[in-house]
XYZ file of C-alpha atoms in Angstrom:
689
model
C 59.650 83.468 58.831
C 60.479 84.546 62.389
C 63.717 82.588 62.349
C 64.753 84.337 59.128
C 64.169 87.762 60.641
C 66.187 86.766 63.691
C 69.125 85.711 61.537
C 68.919 88.937 59.560
C 69.041 90.975 62.752
C 71.985 88.943 63.993
C 73.891 89.544 60.765
C 73.201 93.265 61.078
C 74.475 93.626 64.660
C 78.217 93.522 63.816
C 77.777 96.068 61.016
C 75.847 98.379 63.334
C 78.645 98.083 65.894
C 81.233 98.980 63.261
C 79.169 102.002 62.238
C 78.944 103.134 65.857
C 82.715 102.912 66.232
C 83.237 104.925 63.061
C 81.026 107.635 64.579
C 82.846 107.509 67.915
C 86.239 107.850 66.245
C 84.982 110.718 64.098
C 83.979 112.580 67.263
C 87.159 111.693 69.192
C 89.628 112.346 66.378
C 89.895 116.162 66.714
C 90.486 115.838 70.456
C 92.989 112.972 70.206
C 95.142 115.051 67.877
C 95.349 117.797 70.514
C 96.570 115.676 73.427
C 100.224 116.436 72.706
C 99.424 120.164 72.913
C 98.321 119.901 76.566
C 101.091 117.541 77.661
C 103.282 119.287 80.216
C 106.498 118.077 81.771
C 107.315 121.096 83.900
C 108.540 120.457 87.398
C 105.215 121.698 88.809
C 103.496 118.879 86.915
C 105.445 116.347 88.992
C 105.899 118.123 92.333
C 103.700 117.661 95.407
C 100.676 119.949 95.240
C 101.182 121.385 98.727
C 104.977 121.482 99.014
C 107.120 124.575 99.559
C 109.021 123.950 96.332
C 105.766 123.857 94.363
C 104.700 127.198 95.820
C 108.071 128.670 94.870
C 107.711 127.474 91.271
C 104.172 128.874 91.045
C 105.168 132.240 92.539
C 108.174 132.498 90.206
C 105.835 132.269 87.234
C 103.947 135.330 88.560
C 107.046 137.511 88.926
C 107.863 140.066 86.210
C 108.935 138.125 83.139
C 107.477 134.876 84.465
C 109.457 131.758 85.176
C 113.232 132.014 84.808
C 115.509 129.624 82.964
C 118.794 129.152 84.814
C 121.892 127.806 83.077
C 125.530 127.395 84.055
C 128.230 127.603 81.377
C 131.304 125.594 82.362
C 134.638 126.222 80.620
C 137.346 123.710 81.515
C 140.836 122.715 80.358
C 143.017 120.075 81.936
C 146.183 121.731 83.202
C 144.582 125.170 83.519
C 142.732 127.698 81.361
C 144.819 129.918 79.086
C 144.346 133.616 78.397
C 142.904 132.684 75.012
C 140.419 130.338 76.723
C 139.166 133.132 78.972
C 138.853 135.418 75.962
C 136.867 132.762 74.102
C 134.580 132.338 77.087
C 134.060 136.099 77.287
C 133.148 136.364 73.600
C 130.700 133.469 73.751
C 128.975 134.767 76.875
C 128.777 138.247 75.353
C 127.203 136.772 72.217
C 124.582 134.990 74.325
C 123.850 138.220 76.228
C 123.507 140.067 72.910
C 121.052 137.562 71.474
C 118.923 137.087 74.591
C 117.545 139.268 77.352
C 119.288 138.139 80.541
C 118.221 139.108 84.033
C 121.794 140.142 84.943
C 125.183 140.402 83.265
C 126.964 137.030 83.714
C 130.119 137.172 85.835
C 132.854 134.558 85.494
C 133.791 132.658 88.655
C 137.156 130.847 88.366
C 137.976 127.710 90.307
C 140.855 127.719 92.777
C 143.049 125.508 90.600
C 142.437 127.701 87.534
C 141.160 124.822 85.407
C 137.523 125.889 85.295
C 135.509 129.062 84.700
C 131.805 129.197 85.534
C 129.188 131.664 84.227
C 125.614 131.729 85.569
C 123.170 132.679 82.799
C 119.574 133.447 83.739
C 116.711 134.678 81.576
C 112.956 135.000 81.816
C 112.643 135.540 78.083
C 110.861 132.208 77.363
C 108.574 132.577 80.398
C 106.640 129.398 81.162
C 106.614 128.194 77.526
C 108.389 124.859 77.692
C 109.220 124.747 73.989
C 110.772 128.214 74.095
C 112.833 127.305 77.177
C 114.189 124.232 75.457
C 114.920 126.262 72.339
C 116.834 128.786 74.484
C 118.964 125.983 75.931
C 119.662 124.623 72.444
C 120.659 128.103 71.210
C 123.057 128.628 74.125
C 124.643 125.246 73.425
C 125.088 126.187 69.775
C 126.855 129.402 70.785
C 129.014 127.936 73.575
C 131.204 125.544 71.619
C 134.209 123.461 72.618
C 137.408 123.447 70.587
C 141.181 123.296 70.717
C 141.261 121.336 73.972
C 138.816 123.717 75.682
C 135.725 121.869 76.945
C 132.473 123.829 77.175
C 129.415 122.337 78.875
C 126.010 123.834 79.548
C 124.394 122.707 82.789
C 122.035 124.053 85.420
C 118.318 123.453 86.064
C 117.248 124.673 82.625
C 119.639 122.306 80.863
C 118.551 119.370 83.035
C 114.917 120.084 82.165
C 115.725 120.299 78.457
C 117.583 116.986 78.527
C 114.718 115.365 80.424
C 112.254 116.766 77.857
C 114.105 114.890 75.110
C 113.493 111.652 76.973
C 109.823 112.439 77.539
C 109.451 113.225 73.850
C 110.533 109.643 73.200
C 107.490 108.475 75.186
C 105.318 109.501 72.248
C 105.985 107.910 68.892
C 108.963 105.665 69.740
C 107.253 104.115 72.749
C 104.075 103.498 70.737
C 105.935 101.920 67.823
C 108.034 99.739 70.104
C 104.965 98.606 72.051
C 103.066 97.755 68.864
C 106.040 95.820 67.529
C 106.490 93.809 70.724
C 102.780 92.958 70.974
C 102.650 92.021 67.276
C 105.524 89.546 67.597
C 104.012 87.925 70.680
C 100.552 87.620 69.112
C 102.008 85.985 66.002
C 103.798 83.434 68.210
C 100.694 82.845 70.349
C 98.111 82.510 67.559
C 100.304 80.981 64.841
C 98.021 82.572 62.268
C 98.883 85.065 59.517
C 95.670 87.039 60.094
C 94.310 86.572 63.605
C 97.140 88.454 65.376
C 96.357 91.605 63.423
C 92.748 91.901 64.606
C 93.338 92.522 68.365
C 96.353 94.683 67.526
C 94.292 96.978 65.283
C 91.509 97.135 67.860
C 94.050 98.035 70.570
C 95.382 100.817 68.330
C 91.853 102.173 67.895
C 91.317 101.997 71.663
C 94.556 103.908 72.202
C 93.421 106.635 69.809
C 90.090 106.859 71.627
C 91.865 107.085 74.997
C 93.865 110.059 73.718
C 90.644 111.882 72.870
C 89.087 111.097 76.248
C 92.270 112.167 78.059
C 92.196 115.492 76.246
C 88.558 115.906 77.274
C 89.417 115.275 80.925
C 92.153 117.887 80.717
C 89.808 120.437 79.149
C 86.898 119.883 81.525
C 88.546 118.948 84.823
C 92.103 120.194 84.364
C 93.542 116.674 84.738
C 97.305 116.932 84.317
C 98.825 115.184 81.313
C 102.551 114.448 81.419
C 104.850 112.413 79.226
C 104.977 109.738 81.898
C 101.212 109.446 82.395
C 100.364 109.460 78.676
C 103.061 106.837 78.035
C 101.697 104.599 80.810
C 98.195 105.054 79.369
C 99.352 103.716 75.990
C 101.070 100.746 77.626
C 97.928 99.905 79.590
C 95.744 100.087 76.481
C 97.912 97.623 74.590
C 98.822 95.463 77.589
C 95.432 95.160 79.285
C 93.528 95.299 75.990
C 95.528 92.421 74.516
C 94.960 90.444 77.728
C 91.194 90.842 77.370
C 91.437 89.907 73.700
C 93.383 86.740 74.486
C 90.768 85.616 76.997
C 87.864 86.379 74.646
C 89.446 84.786 71.572
C 90.337 81.663 73.550
C 86.766 81.269 74.768
C 85.406 82.099 71.287
C 87.559 79.330 69.800
C 86.045 76.884 72.339
C 82.494 77.929 71.515
C 83.033 77.636 67.739
C 83.415 73.894 68.304
C 79.914 73.871 69.838
C 78.009 76.398 67.715
C 77.626 76.494 63.959
C 77.216 80.245 63.564
C 79.996 82.619 64.674
C 77.407 85.030 66.101
C 76.068 82.366 68.477
C 79.591 81.289 69.420
C 80.580 84.869 70.195
C 77.433 85.394 72.272
C 78.293 82.325 74.331
C 81.921 83.458 74.658
C 80.881 86.885 75.927
C 78.517 85.292 78.429
C 81.263 82.977 79.633
C 84.233 85.324 79.985
C 82.535 88.723 79.907
C 81.921 88.869 83.683
C 85.568 88.036 84.417
C 86.808 90.677 81.965
C 84.427 93.285 83.390
C 85.435 92.466 86.952
C 89.159 92.467 86.209
C 89.036 95.784 84.343
C 86.913 97.276 87.115
C 89.480 96.169 89.662
C 92.343 97.722 87.686
C 90.385 100.956 87.222
C 89.501 101.121 90.923
C 93.121 100.542 91.910
C 94.381 103.257 89.585
C 91.735 105.748 90.708
C 93.072 105.371 94.248
C 96.029 107.454 93.028
C 93.703 110.461 93.214
C 94.382 110.386 96.959
C 98.072 111.047 96.296
C 99.565 114.485 96.914
C 102.199 114.125 94.212
C 100.923 115.734 91.017
C 102.478 113.101 88.742
C 100.905 110.230 90.708
C 97.505 111.895 90.981
C 97.400 112.647 87.256
C 98.379 109.090 86.345
C 95.293 107.643 88.048
C 92.627 109.087 85.700
C 94.720 108.582 82.557
C 95.517 104.973 83.430
C 91.831 104.370 84.131
C 90.899 105.898 80.775
C 93.341 103.555 79.040
C 91.964 100.436 80.742
C 88.307 101.345 80.168
C 88.833 102.283 76.520
C 90.592 98.949 76.016
C 87.704 97.160 77.753
C 85.008 98.796 75.624
C 86.890 98.147 72.391
C 87.624 94.504 73.198
C 84.038 93.727 74.240
C 82.315 95.508 71.336
C 84.557 96.214 68.334
C 86.675 93.047 68.544
C 83.637 90.683 68.677
C 82.038 92.484 65.737
C 85.136 92.117 63.556
C 85.682 88.481 64.544
C 82.055 87.572 63.764
C 82.260 89.269 60.361
C 85.486 87.462 59.485
C 84.050 84.115 60.591
C 85.973 80.935 61.259
C 88.518 81.635 58.531
C 90.224 84.225 60.729
C 91.772 81.287 62.649
C 93.405 79.803 59.526
C 95.281 77.505 59.405
C 94.086 76.170 62.795
C 90.348 76.570 62.115
C 88.124 75.161 64.914
C 85.589 72.918 63.166
C 82.088 72.369 64.511
C 81.966 69.310 66.738
C 85.713 68.883 66.802
C 87.720 68.421 69.976
C 90.909 70.319 70.736
C 94.072 68.302 70.211
C 94.825 66.455 73.415
C 98.320 67.088 74.696
C 100.126 67.171 77.996
C 100.472 70.855 78.836
C 102.796 72.544 81.286
C 99.802 73.682 83.318
C 98.372 70.188 83.535
C 101.728 69.030 84.911
C 101.788 71.925 87.379
C 98.275 71.073 88.422
C 99.225 67.439 89.030
C 102.045 68.370 91.400
C 99.836 70.919 93.139
C 97.137 68.306 93.528
C 99.524 65.713 95.004
C 101.470 67.932 97.430
C 99.654 71.260 97.732
C 101.036 72.229 101.146
C 104.628 71.446 100.146
C 104.301 73.439 96.923
C 102.718 76.344 98.767
C 105.387 76.425 101.486
C 108.225 76.206 98.956
C 106.778 79.029 96.857
C 106.233 81.240 99.884
C 109.825 80.652 101.022
C 111.133 81.567 97.558
C 109.122 84.790 97.424
C 110.254 85.705 100.928
C 113.898 85.159 100.005
C 113.544 87.307 96.902
C 111.869 90.066 98.912
C 114.978 90.353 101.088
C 116.737 91.834 98.088
C 114.730 95.025 98.658
C 117.124 95.755 101.523
C 119.788 96.247 98.851
C 117.861 98.927 96.949
C 120.028 102.048 96.503
C 118.964 105.304 98.163
C 116.990 108.092 96.552
C 118.272 108.880 93.084
C 119.872 112.299 92.663
C 118.902 114.568 89.831
C 122.198 114.070 88.021
C 121.863 110.279 88.329
C 118.359 110.119 86.842
C 119.532 109.614 83.245
C 120.558 106.237 81.839
C 122.962 107.851 79.389
C 124.896 110.792 80.788
C 123.753 113.998 79.030
C 125.706 117.245 78.860
C 123.812 118.810 81.756
C 124.843 115.975 84.105
C 128.434 116.079 82.894
C 128.489 119.819 83.637
C 127.227 119.191 87.178
C 130.018 116.702 87.805
C 132.634 119.100 86.443
C 131.336 121.832 88.740
C 131.319 119.511 91.754
C 134.958 118.588 91.115
C 136.105 122.159 90.440
C 134.111 123.912 93.186
C 133.894 121.386 96.035
C 133.508 124.153 98.600
C 130.256 125.608 97.228
C 127.074 124.772 95.400
C 126.573 125.700 91.770
C 122.813 125.233 92.025
C 120.704 127.923 93.688
C 118.208 127.471 96.479
C 115.294 129.832 95.866
C 113.547 131.618 98.724
C 110.291 133.476 98.057
C 109.733 136.071 100.766
C 106.884 138.555 101.239
C 108.132 141.784 99.634
C 107.623 143.817 102.797
C 109.936 141.494 104.743
C 112.539 140.867 102.048
C 115.407 142.676 103.830
C 114.687 140.846 107.072
C 114.501 137.517 105.220
C 117.759 138.192 103.344
C 119.567 138.925 106.598
C 118.173 135.736 108.166
C 119.230 133.705 105.140
C 122.806 135.005 105.264
C 122.991 134.196 108.974
C 121.930 130.577 108.442
C 124.571 127.875 108.856
C 125.586 126.364 105.531
C 124.750 129.414 103.393
C 127.666 130.524 101.243
C 126.059 133.553 99.591
C 122.634 135.081 98.981
C 121.209 137.978 96.991
C 117.763 139.456 96.446
C 116.275 139.154 92.975
C 113.024 140.087 91.305
C 110.052 141.561 93.128
C 106.442 141.437 92.002
C 102.985 140.427 93.127
C 103.908 141.029 96.750
C 106.859 138.609 96.705
C 110.643 138.907 96.428
C 112.906 136.211 95.013
C 116.123 135.469 96.934
C 118.801 133.278 95.349
C 120.814 131.293 97.898
C 123.965 129.244 97.303
C 124.847 126.672 99.926
C 128.426 125.978 100.886
C 127.845 122.245 100.331
C 127.514 120.503 96.919
C 124.042 120.067 95.366
C 121.842 117.340 96.875
C 124.421 116.487 99.509
C 123.615 115.881 103.165
C 125.077 119.325 103.966
C 122.846 121.120 101.484
C 119.823 119.197 102.749
C 120.548 120.413 106.293
C 120.807 123.976 104.971
C 117.425 123.752 103.235
C 115.786 122.324 106.349
C 117.367 125.077 108.469
C 116.052 127.759 106.119
C 112.554 126.330 106.273
C 112.639 126.230 110.056
C 113.993 129.751 110.317
C 111.968 131.645 107.683
C 108.393 132.007 108.846
C 106.000 132.992 106.056
C 108.524 132.332 103.272
C 108.832 129.401 100.893
C 112.068 127.556 100.146
C 112.380 125.829 96.779
C 114.726 125.150 93.903
C 115.938 121.862 92.361
C 117.414 120.368 95.545
C 114.393 121.329 97.645
C 112.176 119.760 95.008
C 113.979 116.436 95.385
C 113.493 116.564 99.162
C 109.775 117.263 98.729
C 109.419 114.473 96.174
C 110.923 111.979 98.613
C 108.850 113.142 101.594
C 105.590 113.264 99.647
C 106.096 109.832 98.140
C 106.524 108.465 101.656
C 103.289 110.181 102.678
C 101.444 108.941 99.582
C 102.459 105.344 100.270
C 100.918 105.510 103.730
C 97.660 106.902 102.332
C 97.221 105.221 98.955
C 98.388 101.666 99.722
C 95.654 100.950 102.317
C 93.010 102.489 100.052
C 94.103 100.272 97.158
C 94.073 97.140 99.319
C 90.630 97.842 100.758
C 89.135 98.782 97.377
C 90.462 95.701 95.603
C 89.456 93.441 98.488
C 85.872 94.741 98.511
C 85.527 94.246 94.753
C 86.824 90.688 95.012
C 84.493 89.885 97.902
C 81.532 91.119 95.875
C 82.646 89.194 92.788
C 83.647 85.873 94.369
C 81.142 86.004 97.254
C 83.790 84.826 99.637
C 86.265 86.188 102.175
C 88.986 83.556 101.936
C 89.509 83.615 98.156
C 89.838 87.430 97.993
C 92.269 87.450 100.912
C 94.281 84.718 99.209
C 94.529 86.762 95.994
C 95.461 89.990 97.775
C 98.158 88.304 99.885
C 99.518 86.741 96.716
C 99.864 90.029 94.820
C 101.489 91.744 97.815
C 104.004 88.893 97.983
C 104.705 89.326 94.260
C 105.296 93.054 94.747
C 107.792 92.416 97.531
C 109.647 89.791 95.496
C 109.768 92.046 92.405
C 111.212 94.916 94.442
C 113.724 92.485 95.909
C 114.859 91.466 92.441
C 115.189 95.149 91.652
C 117.536 95.511 94.619
C 119.695 92.710 93.217
C 119.790 94.247 89.722
C 119.636 98.056 89.851
C 122.926 98.749 91.575
C 125.052 95.630 91.060
C 124.139 94.957 87.401
C 122.759 98.188 85.915
C 124.952 100.554 87.899
C 122.117 102.832 89.018
C 123.138 105.181 91.823
C 119.665 105.550 93.294
C 116.025 104.524 93.261
C 113.146 106.761 92.263
C 111.154 107.633 95.420
C 107.887 106.898 93.616
C 108.880 103.373 92.581
C 107.371 101.642 95.609
C 103.930 103.232 95.314
C 103.506 103.050 91.528
C 104.773 99.476 91.271
C 102.461 98.481 94.138
C 99.376 100.005 92.509
C 100.074 98.475 89.112
C 101.090 95.034 90.368
C 98.169 94.733 92.777
C 95.604 95.926 90.239
C 97.014 93.975 87.283
C 97.937 90.908 89.342
C 94.435 90.543 90.710
C 93.371 90.658 87.054
C 94.789 87.181 86.448
C 93.516 85.954 89.784
C 90.018 86.858 88.695
C 90.416 84.899 85.435
C 91.520 81.817 87.377
C 89.105 82.010 90.317
C 86.139 82.879 88.109
C 86.708 79.719 86.072
C 87.220 77.732 89.288
C 83.926 79.051 90.612
C 82.228 78.229 87.321
C 83.466 74.637 87.508
C 82.369 74.319 91.149
C 78.885 75.584 90.337
C 78.632 72.949 87.618
C 79.106 70.271 90.281
C 82.839 69.568 90.176
C 84.621 68.666 93.391
C 86.960 71.400 94.801
C 90.200 69.707 93.701
C 88.830 68.921 90.254
C 87.500 72.484 89.866
C 90.871 74.003 90.784
C 92.869 71.769 88.447
C 90.390 72.184 85.585
C 90.508 75.967 85.976
C 94.305 75.898 85.831
C 94.347 73.599 82.803
C 91.808 75.648 80.830
C 92.986 79.160 81.729
C 96.695 78.566 82.353
C 97.678 78.999 78.720
C 95.634 82.171 78.337
C 96.990 83.629 81.570
C 100.543 82.780 80.502
C 100.053 84.435 77.112
C 98.447 87.489 78.695
C 101.218 87.731 81.266
C 103.901 87.604 78.596
C 102.209 90.380 76.625
C 101.687 92.590 79.663
C 105.236 92.058 80.921
C 106.620 92.832 77.468
C 104.627 96.062 77.148
C 105.873 97.356 80.503
C 109.323 96.067 79.614
C 109.332 98.626 76.799
C 109.887 101.264 79.491
C 113.304 99.737 80.142
C 114.381 101.092 76.762
C 113.653 104.679 77.815
C 116.387 107.059 78.940
C 115.301 107.847 82.505
C 116.255 105.693 85.487
C 112.799 106.054 87.040
C 111.125 104.605 83.927
C 113.630 101.754 83.606
C 113.139 100.826 87.272
C 109.347 100.989 87.034
C 109.286 98.922 83.855
C 111.618 96.301 85.343
C 109.719 95.845 88.614
C 106.302 95.608 86.936
C 107.500 93.292 84.148
C 109.273 90.955 86.588
C 106.318 91.070 88.968
C 103.864 90.155 86.215
C 106.050 87.219 85.160
C 106.331 85.973 88.752
C 102.600 86.332 89.164
C 101.884 84.540 85.889
C 104.212 81.558 86.073
C 104.596 81.001 89.810
C 102.027 82.633 92.031
C 98.800 82.769 90.064
C 99.069 79.455 88.259
C 100.960 77.430 90.867
C 100.665 78.780 94.394
C 97.071 80.025 94.222
C 96.036 76.690 92.727
C 97.921 74.821 95.473
C 96.279 76.928 98.150
C 92.857 76.317 96.598
C 93.480 72.560 96.546
C 94.682 72.589 100.156
C 91.735 74.632 101.373
C 89.118 72.762 99.370
C 85.641 74.181 99.842
C 86.921 76.498 102.579
C 88.332 78.781 99.874
C 84.732 79.941 99.256
C 83.958 80.559 102.935
C 81.504 81.856 104.155
C 79.490 81.558 100.933
C 77.163 78.658 100.196
C 79.828 76.986 98.028
C 81.928 76.427 101.158
C 79.442 73.843 102.408
C 79.356 70.323 101.079
C 76.170 69.521 99.140
C 73.644 67.550 101.102
C 73.089 64.031 99.777
C 69.751 63.496 98.135
C 67.237 61.830 100.476
C 67.037 58.112 99.940
C 63.768 57.035 98.383
C 62.404 53.949 100.057
C 60.769 51.421 97.816
C 57.342 50.198 98.957
C 57.379 46.741 100.448
C 55.863 43.978 98.407
C 53.099 42.027 99.973
């Protein structure tokens, strides 16, 4: 009777779990649908929190009319503009001024060779509403049309922002669909089942929907920033990390189904076996991402909580919802490769068994060769291009970038992009005089006044984001006490400087946090140090490969200043993930009495396939970023994808195993497993009389 009640309760558990998830999704659904409404991709959402350029952007929003949208209309004809061209330009600019409230009447500035005519168009009509600003840019482009050999381009900061917004919009639906498609194909190849692949994919989709609701809640309660970049990374982490956890659980569940008759009992054993490793690995990833809260860059700091939300939602779904569905579907979900009770897996010589054999025979040689290869690859980082300029940040050249290049060619003696100085209103005249007396300043004029501040627009005599303009910005900041210097070029300087500062602060915090978690999990000092050194080596090698690819093969003119920090955080956190899977199984084998070499090779043989599958999925999900239209996303996706593949197929499965074989029991030092077991005392037989 008692056994029957127990079985009834066991059958009810999966249904109860499904009911709980239905309730959770019902609560989260209204919030998930609102996440897109709070997503912001303004420059202040990416700038350093404490930088001069951030203060300028914030103060501009408080001036009468709010934030301005600055455009530059560029009229150009090879061989020189005609009278009719100038008349066309005048009519189009007049039409724009008639349809929109501009801060000043646009004045045409001809180039010296007469081939180009430039009009600066500025409005505060849209204020800080991003959608209205982008609509204003689109309307100006509709009005300013090319024709008859006359080329018309719309550039300037507002146009650059609008073109960037189009790319960030693609981080919503298109990125999600591409990620789902990539993961689906890989799961079909891995499981070779018409049904099984769909289960973790659906659960990952549910986890992603839940993460959207939680992210909206964080924004509402704590003001956590949500950008296109951070929400896109969150989705990738849900599908990438979530599928990794599913692969590990399903693999262990398949093993246990050969030992247990009932799926419920097999799943319970599987959760006991791999649950601690999954919990530890997800905790390590979450801790690493939360270290980004120490960053000063708004985009980095906002990515930490959202990435953590994605990983934790994936964890909860894969340890609760996925087991419930698998238990309800029973063994038939594995069709046609159904694991029968009492059966043994088909014996075959696997790649990882072969790798383990070579590591077992010559561990020091394998380790030295791998370290030399990683070191050689890391040297490629010396070939990384410098900081990417704003006009070089797009993979495909949009109209705003083309306009910048036309302006640079036609007006080489001056900048077409303003430097903005915010001066206390009572000292505006003094500040304006100081600005005009600064070396490198071509022209300057006072603008709006409000809230105790006056806006001064400054044009340098050097081209935008050149060394000369940078010196001018630095000179203005040194000279103007109590004023803030901002604008697009100043923002790029602050982004570079703050990323350098964030690396110095965040990288040590990540290393210490991950190391402490590993020490607590593995109860050793040597094994955690081995894993951390390994992931740092992978990061260096992945950056080195980036240096060999970005400029020479992809033609990128620069590197995003945040690439080093973000790739480090993700590769360390996610790389340690696989290390935990491997070392946890190695520790499990050692505790069962296996000798150190046997434990290491058994762990590689049993987890190598799962780690390889998980690595392929994770690399593919981050590789989706390489299909996006911004250089910074392509570079980040490339470095993380390549790093994960190196970690999966070389470092984690080969070099870490070799090091473990070479070190033997010392890998668990100073824990009790580092000491050889004492032989049992010999029992003396009594002497016969």
